[in-house]
CSV table of C-alpha atoms in Angstrom, one decimal:
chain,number,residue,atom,x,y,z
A,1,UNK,CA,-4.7,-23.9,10.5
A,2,UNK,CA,-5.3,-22.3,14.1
A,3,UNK,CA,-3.1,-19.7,15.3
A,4,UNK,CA,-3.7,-17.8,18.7
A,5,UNK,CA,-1.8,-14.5,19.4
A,6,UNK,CA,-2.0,-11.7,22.0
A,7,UNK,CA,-0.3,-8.5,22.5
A,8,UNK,CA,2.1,-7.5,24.8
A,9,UNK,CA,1.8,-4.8,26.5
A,10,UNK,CA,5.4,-3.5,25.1
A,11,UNK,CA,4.0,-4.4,21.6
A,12,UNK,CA,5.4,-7.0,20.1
A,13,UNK,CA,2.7,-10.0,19.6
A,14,UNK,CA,3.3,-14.1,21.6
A,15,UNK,CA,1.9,-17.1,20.3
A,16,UNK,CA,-0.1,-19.3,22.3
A,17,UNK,CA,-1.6,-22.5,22.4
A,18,UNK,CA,-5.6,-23.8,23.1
A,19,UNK,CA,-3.8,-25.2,26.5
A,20,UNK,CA,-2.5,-21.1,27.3
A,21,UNK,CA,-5.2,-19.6,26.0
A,22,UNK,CA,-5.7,-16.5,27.6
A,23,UNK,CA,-8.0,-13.1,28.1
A,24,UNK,CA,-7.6,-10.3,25.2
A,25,UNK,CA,-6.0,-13.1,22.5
A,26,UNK,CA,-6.6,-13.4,18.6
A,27,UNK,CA,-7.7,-16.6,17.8
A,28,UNK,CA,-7.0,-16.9,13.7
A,29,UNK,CA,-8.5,-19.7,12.3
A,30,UNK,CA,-7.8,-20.3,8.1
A,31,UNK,CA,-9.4,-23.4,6.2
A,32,UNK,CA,-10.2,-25.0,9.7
A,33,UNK,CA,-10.9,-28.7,10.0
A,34,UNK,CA,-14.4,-29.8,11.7
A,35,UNK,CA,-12.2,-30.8,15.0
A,36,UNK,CA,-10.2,-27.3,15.2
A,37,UNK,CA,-14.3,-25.4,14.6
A,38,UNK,CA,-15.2,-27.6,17.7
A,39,UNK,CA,-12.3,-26.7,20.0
A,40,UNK,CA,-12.8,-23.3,19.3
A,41,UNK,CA,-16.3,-23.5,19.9
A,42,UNK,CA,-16.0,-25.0,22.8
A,43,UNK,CA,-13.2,-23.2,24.4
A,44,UNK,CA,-14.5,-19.7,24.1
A,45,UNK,CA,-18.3,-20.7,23.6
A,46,UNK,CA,-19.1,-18.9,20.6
A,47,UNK,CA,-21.8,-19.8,18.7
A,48,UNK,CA,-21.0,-23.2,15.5
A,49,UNK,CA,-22.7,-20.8,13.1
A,50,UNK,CA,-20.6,-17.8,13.6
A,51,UNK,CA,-17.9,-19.7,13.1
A,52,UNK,CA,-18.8,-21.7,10.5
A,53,UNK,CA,-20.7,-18.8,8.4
A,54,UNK,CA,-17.4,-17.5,6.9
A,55,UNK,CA,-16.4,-21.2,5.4
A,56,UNK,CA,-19.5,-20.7,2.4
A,57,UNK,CA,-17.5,-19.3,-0.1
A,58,UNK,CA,-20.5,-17.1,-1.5
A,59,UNK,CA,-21.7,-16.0,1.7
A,60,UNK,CA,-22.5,-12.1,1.9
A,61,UNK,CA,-21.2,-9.8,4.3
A,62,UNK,CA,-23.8,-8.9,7.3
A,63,UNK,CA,-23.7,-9.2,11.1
A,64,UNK,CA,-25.0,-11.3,13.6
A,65,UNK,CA,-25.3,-10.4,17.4
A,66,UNK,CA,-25.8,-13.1,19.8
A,67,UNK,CA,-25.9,-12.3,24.2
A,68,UNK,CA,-22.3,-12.7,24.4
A,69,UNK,CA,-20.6,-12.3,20.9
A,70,UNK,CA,-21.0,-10.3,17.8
A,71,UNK,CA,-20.2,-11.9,14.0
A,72,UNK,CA,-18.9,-9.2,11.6
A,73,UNK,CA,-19.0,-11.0,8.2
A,74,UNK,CA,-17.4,-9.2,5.4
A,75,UNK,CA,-16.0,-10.0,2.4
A,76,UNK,CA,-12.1,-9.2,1.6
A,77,UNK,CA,-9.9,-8.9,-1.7
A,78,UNK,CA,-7.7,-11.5,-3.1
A,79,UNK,CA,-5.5,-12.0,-6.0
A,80,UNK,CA,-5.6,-15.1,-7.2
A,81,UNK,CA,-3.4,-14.7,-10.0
A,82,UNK,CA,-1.5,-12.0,-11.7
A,83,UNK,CA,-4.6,-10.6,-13.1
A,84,UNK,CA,-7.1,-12.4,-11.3
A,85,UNK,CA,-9.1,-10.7,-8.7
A,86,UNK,CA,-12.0,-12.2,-6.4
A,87,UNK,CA,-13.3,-12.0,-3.0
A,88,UNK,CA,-13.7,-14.1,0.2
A,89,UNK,CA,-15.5,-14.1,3.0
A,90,UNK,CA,-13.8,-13.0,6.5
A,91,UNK,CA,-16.0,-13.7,10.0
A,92,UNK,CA,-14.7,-11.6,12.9
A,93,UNK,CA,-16.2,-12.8,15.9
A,94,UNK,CA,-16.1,-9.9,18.9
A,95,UNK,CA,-16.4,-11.9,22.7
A,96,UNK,CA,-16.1,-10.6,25.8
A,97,UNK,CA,-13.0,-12.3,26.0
A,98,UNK,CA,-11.3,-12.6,22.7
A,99,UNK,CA,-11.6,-11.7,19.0
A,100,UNK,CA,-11.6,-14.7,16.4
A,101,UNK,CA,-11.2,-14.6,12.5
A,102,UNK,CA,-12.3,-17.2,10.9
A,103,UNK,CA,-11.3,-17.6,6.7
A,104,UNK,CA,-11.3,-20.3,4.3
A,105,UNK,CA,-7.6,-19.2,2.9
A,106,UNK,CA,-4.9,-17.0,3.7
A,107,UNK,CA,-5.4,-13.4,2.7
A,108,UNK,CA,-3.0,-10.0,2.5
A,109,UNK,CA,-5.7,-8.3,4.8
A,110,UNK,CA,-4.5,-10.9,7.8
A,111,UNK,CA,-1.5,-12.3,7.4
A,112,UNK,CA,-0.2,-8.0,7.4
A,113,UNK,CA,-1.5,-8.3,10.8
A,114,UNK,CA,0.7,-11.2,11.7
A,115,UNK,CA,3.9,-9.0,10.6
A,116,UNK,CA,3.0,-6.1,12.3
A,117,UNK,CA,3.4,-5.9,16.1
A,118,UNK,CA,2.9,-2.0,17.2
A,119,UNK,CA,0.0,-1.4,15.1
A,120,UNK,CA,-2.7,-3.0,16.8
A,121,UNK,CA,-3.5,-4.9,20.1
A,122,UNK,CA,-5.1,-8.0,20.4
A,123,UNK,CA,-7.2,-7.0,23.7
A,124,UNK,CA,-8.5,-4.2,21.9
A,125,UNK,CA,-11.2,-5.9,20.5
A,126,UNK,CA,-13.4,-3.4,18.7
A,127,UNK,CA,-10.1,-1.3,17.7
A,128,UNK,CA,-8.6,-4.4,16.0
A,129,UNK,CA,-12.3,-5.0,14.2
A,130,UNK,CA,-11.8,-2.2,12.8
A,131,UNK,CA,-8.8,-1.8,11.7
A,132,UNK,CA,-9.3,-5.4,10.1
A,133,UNK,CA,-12.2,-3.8,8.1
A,134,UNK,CA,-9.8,-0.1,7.5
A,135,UNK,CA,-6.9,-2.8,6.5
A,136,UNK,CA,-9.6,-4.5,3.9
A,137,UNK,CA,-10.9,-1.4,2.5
A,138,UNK,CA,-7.3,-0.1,1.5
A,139,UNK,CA,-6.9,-3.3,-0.2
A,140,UNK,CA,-9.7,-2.9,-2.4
A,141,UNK,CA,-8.6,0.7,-3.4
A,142,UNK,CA,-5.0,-0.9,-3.8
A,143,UNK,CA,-6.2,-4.0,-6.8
A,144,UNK,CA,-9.0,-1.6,-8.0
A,145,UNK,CA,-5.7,0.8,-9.3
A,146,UNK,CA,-3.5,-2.6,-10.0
A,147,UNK,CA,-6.7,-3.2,-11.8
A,148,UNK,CA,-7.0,0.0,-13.8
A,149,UNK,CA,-2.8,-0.1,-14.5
A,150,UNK,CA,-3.5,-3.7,-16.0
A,151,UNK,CA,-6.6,-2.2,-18.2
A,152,UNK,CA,-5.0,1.1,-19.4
A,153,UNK,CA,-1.8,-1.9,-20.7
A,154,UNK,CA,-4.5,-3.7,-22.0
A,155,UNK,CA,-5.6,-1.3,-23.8
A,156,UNK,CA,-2.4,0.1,-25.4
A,157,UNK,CA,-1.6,-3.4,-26.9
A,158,UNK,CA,-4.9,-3.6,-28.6
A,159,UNK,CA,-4.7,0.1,-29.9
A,160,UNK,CA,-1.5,-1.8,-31.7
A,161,UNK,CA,-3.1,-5.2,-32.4
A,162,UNK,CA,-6.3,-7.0,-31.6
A,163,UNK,CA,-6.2,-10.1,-30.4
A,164,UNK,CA,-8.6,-12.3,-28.8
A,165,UNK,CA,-6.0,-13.0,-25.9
A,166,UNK,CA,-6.0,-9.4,-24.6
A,167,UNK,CA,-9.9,-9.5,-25.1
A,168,UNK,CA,-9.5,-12.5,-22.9
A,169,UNK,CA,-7.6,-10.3,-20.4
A,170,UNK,CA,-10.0,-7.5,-20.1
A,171,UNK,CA,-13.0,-9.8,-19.4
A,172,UNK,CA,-11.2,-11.5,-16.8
A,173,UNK,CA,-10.4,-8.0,-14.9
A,174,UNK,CA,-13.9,-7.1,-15.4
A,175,UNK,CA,-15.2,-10.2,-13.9
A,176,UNK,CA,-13.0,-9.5,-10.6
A,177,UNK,CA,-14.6,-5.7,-10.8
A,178,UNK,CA,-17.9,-7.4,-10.4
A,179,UNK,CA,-17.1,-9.6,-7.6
A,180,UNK,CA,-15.6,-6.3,-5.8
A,181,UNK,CA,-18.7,-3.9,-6.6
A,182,UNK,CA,-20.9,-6.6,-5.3
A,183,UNK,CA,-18.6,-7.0,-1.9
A,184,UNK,CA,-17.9,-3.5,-1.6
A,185,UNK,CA,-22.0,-2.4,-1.9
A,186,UNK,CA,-22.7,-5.2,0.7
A,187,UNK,CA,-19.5,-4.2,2.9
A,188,UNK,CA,-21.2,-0.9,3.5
A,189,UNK,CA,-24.2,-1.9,4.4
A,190,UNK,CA,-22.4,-4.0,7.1
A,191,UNK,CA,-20.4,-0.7,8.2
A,192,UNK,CA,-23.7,1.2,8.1
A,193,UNK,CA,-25.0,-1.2,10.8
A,194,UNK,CA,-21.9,-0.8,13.1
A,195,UNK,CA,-22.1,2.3,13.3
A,196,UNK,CA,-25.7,2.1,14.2
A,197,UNK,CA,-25.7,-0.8,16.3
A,198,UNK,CA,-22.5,1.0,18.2
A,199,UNK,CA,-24.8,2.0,20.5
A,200,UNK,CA,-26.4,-0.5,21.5
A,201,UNK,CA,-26.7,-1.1,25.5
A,202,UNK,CA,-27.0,-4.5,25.4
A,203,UNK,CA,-23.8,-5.3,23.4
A,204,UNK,CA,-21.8,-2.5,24.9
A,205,UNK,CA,-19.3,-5.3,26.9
A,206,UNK,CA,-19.0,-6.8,23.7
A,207,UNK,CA,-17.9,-4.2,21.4
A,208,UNK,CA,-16.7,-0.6,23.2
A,209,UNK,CA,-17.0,2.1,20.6
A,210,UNK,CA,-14.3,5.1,22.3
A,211,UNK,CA,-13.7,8.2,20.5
A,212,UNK,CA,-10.7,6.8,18.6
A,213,UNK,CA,-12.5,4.0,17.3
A,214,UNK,CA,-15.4,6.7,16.1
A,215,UNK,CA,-12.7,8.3,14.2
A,216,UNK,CA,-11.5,5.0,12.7
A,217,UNK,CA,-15.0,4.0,11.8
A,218,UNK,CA,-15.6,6.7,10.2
A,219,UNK,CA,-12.2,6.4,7.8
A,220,UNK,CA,-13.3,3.1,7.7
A,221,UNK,CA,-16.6,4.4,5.5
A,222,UNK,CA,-14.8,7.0,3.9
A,223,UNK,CA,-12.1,4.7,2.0
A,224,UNK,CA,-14.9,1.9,1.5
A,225,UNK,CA,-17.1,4.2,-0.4
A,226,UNK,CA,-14.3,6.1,-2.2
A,227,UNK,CA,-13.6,2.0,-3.4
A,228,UNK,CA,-17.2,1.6,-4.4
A,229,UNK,CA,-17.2,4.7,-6.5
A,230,UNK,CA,-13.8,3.8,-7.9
A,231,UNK,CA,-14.9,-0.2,-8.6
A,232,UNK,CA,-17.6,1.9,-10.2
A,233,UNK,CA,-16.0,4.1,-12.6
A,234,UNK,CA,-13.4,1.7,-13.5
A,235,UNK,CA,-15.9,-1.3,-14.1
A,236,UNK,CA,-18.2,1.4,-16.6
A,237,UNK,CA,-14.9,1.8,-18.4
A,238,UNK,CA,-13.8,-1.6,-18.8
A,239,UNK,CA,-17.1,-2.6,-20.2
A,240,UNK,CA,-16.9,0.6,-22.5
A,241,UNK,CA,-13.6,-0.5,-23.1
A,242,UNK,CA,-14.7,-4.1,-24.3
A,243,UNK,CA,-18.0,-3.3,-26.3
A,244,UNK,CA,-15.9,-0.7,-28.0
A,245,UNK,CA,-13.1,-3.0,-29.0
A,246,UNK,CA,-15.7,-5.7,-29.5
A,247,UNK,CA,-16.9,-3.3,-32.3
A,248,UNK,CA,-14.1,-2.3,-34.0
A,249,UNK,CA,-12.8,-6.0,-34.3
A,250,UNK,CA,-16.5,-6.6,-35.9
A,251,UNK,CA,-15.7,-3.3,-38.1
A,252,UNK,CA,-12.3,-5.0,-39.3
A,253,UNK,CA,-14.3,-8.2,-39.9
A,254,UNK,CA,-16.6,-6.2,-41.9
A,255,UNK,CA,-14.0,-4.4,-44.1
A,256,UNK,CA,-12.0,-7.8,-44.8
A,257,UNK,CA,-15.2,-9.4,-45.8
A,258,UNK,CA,-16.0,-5.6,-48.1
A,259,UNK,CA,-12.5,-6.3,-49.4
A,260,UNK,CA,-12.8,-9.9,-50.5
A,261,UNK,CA,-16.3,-9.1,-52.0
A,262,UNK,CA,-14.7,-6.5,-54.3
A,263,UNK,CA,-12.1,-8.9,-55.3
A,264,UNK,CA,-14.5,-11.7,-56.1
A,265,UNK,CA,-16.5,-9.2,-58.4
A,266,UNK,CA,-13.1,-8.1,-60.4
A,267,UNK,CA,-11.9,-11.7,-60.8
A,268,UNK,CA,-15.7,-12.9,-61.7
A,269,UNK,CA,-15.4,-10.9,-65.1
A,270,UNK,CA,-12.1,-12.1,-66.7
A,271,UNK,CA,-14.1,-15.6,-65.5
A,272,UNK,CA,-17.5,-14.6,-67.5
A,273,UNK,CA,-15.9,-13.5,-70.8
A,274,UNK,CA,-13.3,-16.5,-71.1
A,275,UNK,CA,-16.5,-18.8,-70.0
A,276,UNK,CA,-18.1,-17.4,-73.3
A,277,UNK,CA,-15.0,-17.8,-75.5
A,278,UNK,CA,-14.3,-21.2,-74.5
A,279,UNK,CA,-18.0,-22.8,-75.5
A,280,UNK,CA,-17.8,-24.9,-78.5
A,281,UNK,CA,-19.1,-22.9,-81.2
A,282,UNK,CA,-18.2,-20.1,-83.4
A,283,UNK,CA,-17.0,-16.8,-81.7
A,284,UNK,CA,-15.5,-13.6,-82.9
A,285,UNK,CA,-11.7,-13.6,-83.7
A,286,UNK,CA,-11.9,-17.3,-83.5
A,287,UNK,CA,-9.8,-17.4,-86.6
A,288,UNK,CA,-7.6,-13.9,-85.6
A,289,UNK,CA,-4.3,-15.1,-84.4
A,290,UNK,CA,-4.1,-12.3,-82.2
A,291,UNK,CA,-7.8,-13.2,-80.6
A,292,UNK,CA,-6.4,-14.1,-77.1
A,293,UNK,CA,-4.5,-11.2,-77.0
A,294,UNK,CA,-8.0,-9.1,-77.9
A,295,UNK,CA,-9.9,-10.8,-75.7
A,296,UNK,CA,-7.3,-11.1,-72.5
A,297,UNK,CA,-6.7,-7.2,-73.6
A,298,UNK,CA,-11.0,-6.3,-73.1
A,299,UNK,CA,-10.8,-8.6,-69.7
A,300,UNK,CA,-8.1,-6.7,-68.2
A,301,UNK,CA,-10.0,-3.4,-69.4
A,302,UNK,CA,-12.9,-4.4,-68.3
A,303,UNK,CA,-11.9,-5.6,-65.1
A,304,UNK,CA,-9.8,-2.4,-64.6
A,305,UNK,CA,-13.1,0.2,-64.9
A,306,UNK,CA,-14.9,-2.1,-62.7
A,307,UNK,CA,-11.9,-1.9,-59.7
A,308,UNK,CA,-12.0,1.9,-60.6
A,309,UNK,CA,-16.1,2.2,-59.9
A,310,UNK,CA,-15.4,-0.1,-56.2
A,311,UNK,CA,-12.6,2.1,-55.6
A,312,UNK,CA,-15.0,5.3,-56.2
A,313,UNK,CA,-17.6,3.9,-53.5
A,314,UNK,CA,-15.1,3.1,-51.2
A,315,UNK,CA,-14.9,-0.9,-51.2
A,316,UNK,CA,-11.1,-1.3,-51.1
């Protein structure tokens, strides 16, 4: 899909085409086909790699400069599923002319972009970078609490009943807290080398740092790293959360199996003494018309003390 948008000057954004393409637009390209990479290439001459770099789904986030163009690679959240988190990769390509996106899906950080008209402009290319990248950040700090609501749920339903389902459920959220630790840690590194690459001579018509945009950059670090140190502490209590889980379901397993040992040792000595009376040779009160009684009577007794002695030492 190729969409190409620029801003009016009143605020509100216009679509164009390839054939209208003109100075200051945003060129949005998601799961492109070879033919649309190619037009775009050719039309505002950016290098096939930049815009091809963001379509490896496990690429990491870093930046590429080029004469004429700079390639911000960074990875954004998604939600997959209700409780299903992961990350893709988002190319924003900075021209002298234009800025381009390039994504293999759609994803919340853009498509608020293409609803919001007096929030950003389209010519104002290093502005818009980043407040793509400010945009992304509060998304991660957005799922990371979705993420720690879902867990703290979790958790209440297996305080009332462990089930392998819910254990299920936690893994899942920590594997998405490992896909956003990893893309948060390399995110800053990215935002670490904007802001010292910012003043760079040689790039400066590419990518115009004003004081504004200083200011934004500099939320832009602030709510990234406040994600990483969330991703952080929530992922160490999640796996806490798991291991410790993990152990009391193999505590329960433990007690069941404590339980039915006891059992088995009660029931094995009405078993041994009626294996004794029932050989085939004489045995006391043999001839006693009360004998079963006796005998059923020193079973039960017998079998009683011994439940009394587990009981004692804790085995039921």
């Amino acid at each position: 899909m190729l969409k190409i948008y620029k801003s009016l000057e009143s605020g509100p954004l216009k679509e164009l085409s390839l054939k209208t393409l003109e100075k200051g637009a945003w060129i949005n390209v998601v799961a492109p086909t070879p033919y649309e990479l190619k037009l775009v290439g050719e039309l505002t001459e950016v290098e096939p790699n930049f815009l091809r770099s963001a379509l490896d789904n496990e690429e990491r986030s870093h930046i590429d400069v080029e004469d004429d163009s700079i390639m911000v690679l960074t990875n954004v959240p998604v939600m997959r599923a209700p409780e299903m988190y992961d990350t893709l990769p988002l190319a924003i390509i900075l021209t002298e002319e234009y800025i381009i996106t390039v994504c293999l899906h759609n994803t919340p950080v853009i498509d608020d972009f293409n609803h919001q008209t007096g929030s950003f402009r389209t010519f104002k290319r290093t502005r818009f970078l980043l407040q793509i990248l400010y945009k992304s950040a509060t998304y991660y700090l957005r799922y990371l609490r979705q993420i720690d609501r879902l867990s703290d749920e979790i958790e209440i339903e297996l305080r009332q009943s462990l089930q392998n389902k819910e254990i299920l459920r936690l893994l899942e959220l920590q594997k998405g807290l490992t896909y956003f630790n990893t893309s948060l840690r390399s995110n800053a590194a990215v935002l670490d080398k904007l802001l010292r690459i910012r003043s760079n001579r040689s790039i400066q018509r590419v990518i115009k740092v004003y004081e504004e945009d200083e200011d934004l950059l500099e939320d832009v670090i602030i709510e990234n790293k406040q994600a990483r140190e969330m991703g952080d502490m929530y992922s160490t209590i999640l796996a806490r959360m798991v291991d410790a889980f993990s152990s009391i379901m193999s505590n329960n397993l433990n007690l069941v199996m404590r339980f039915l040992a006891a059992v088995t040792i009660i029931l094995a000595i009405p078993t041994v003494i009626s294996s004794f009376f029932g050989m085939n040779v004489p045995m006391p009160f043999a001839d006693d018309e009360l004998g079963f009684i006796y005998v059923a009577a020193a079973s039960v007794l017998i079998a009683f003390c011994c439940a009394v002695m587990l009981w004692r030492k804790n085995m039921f």
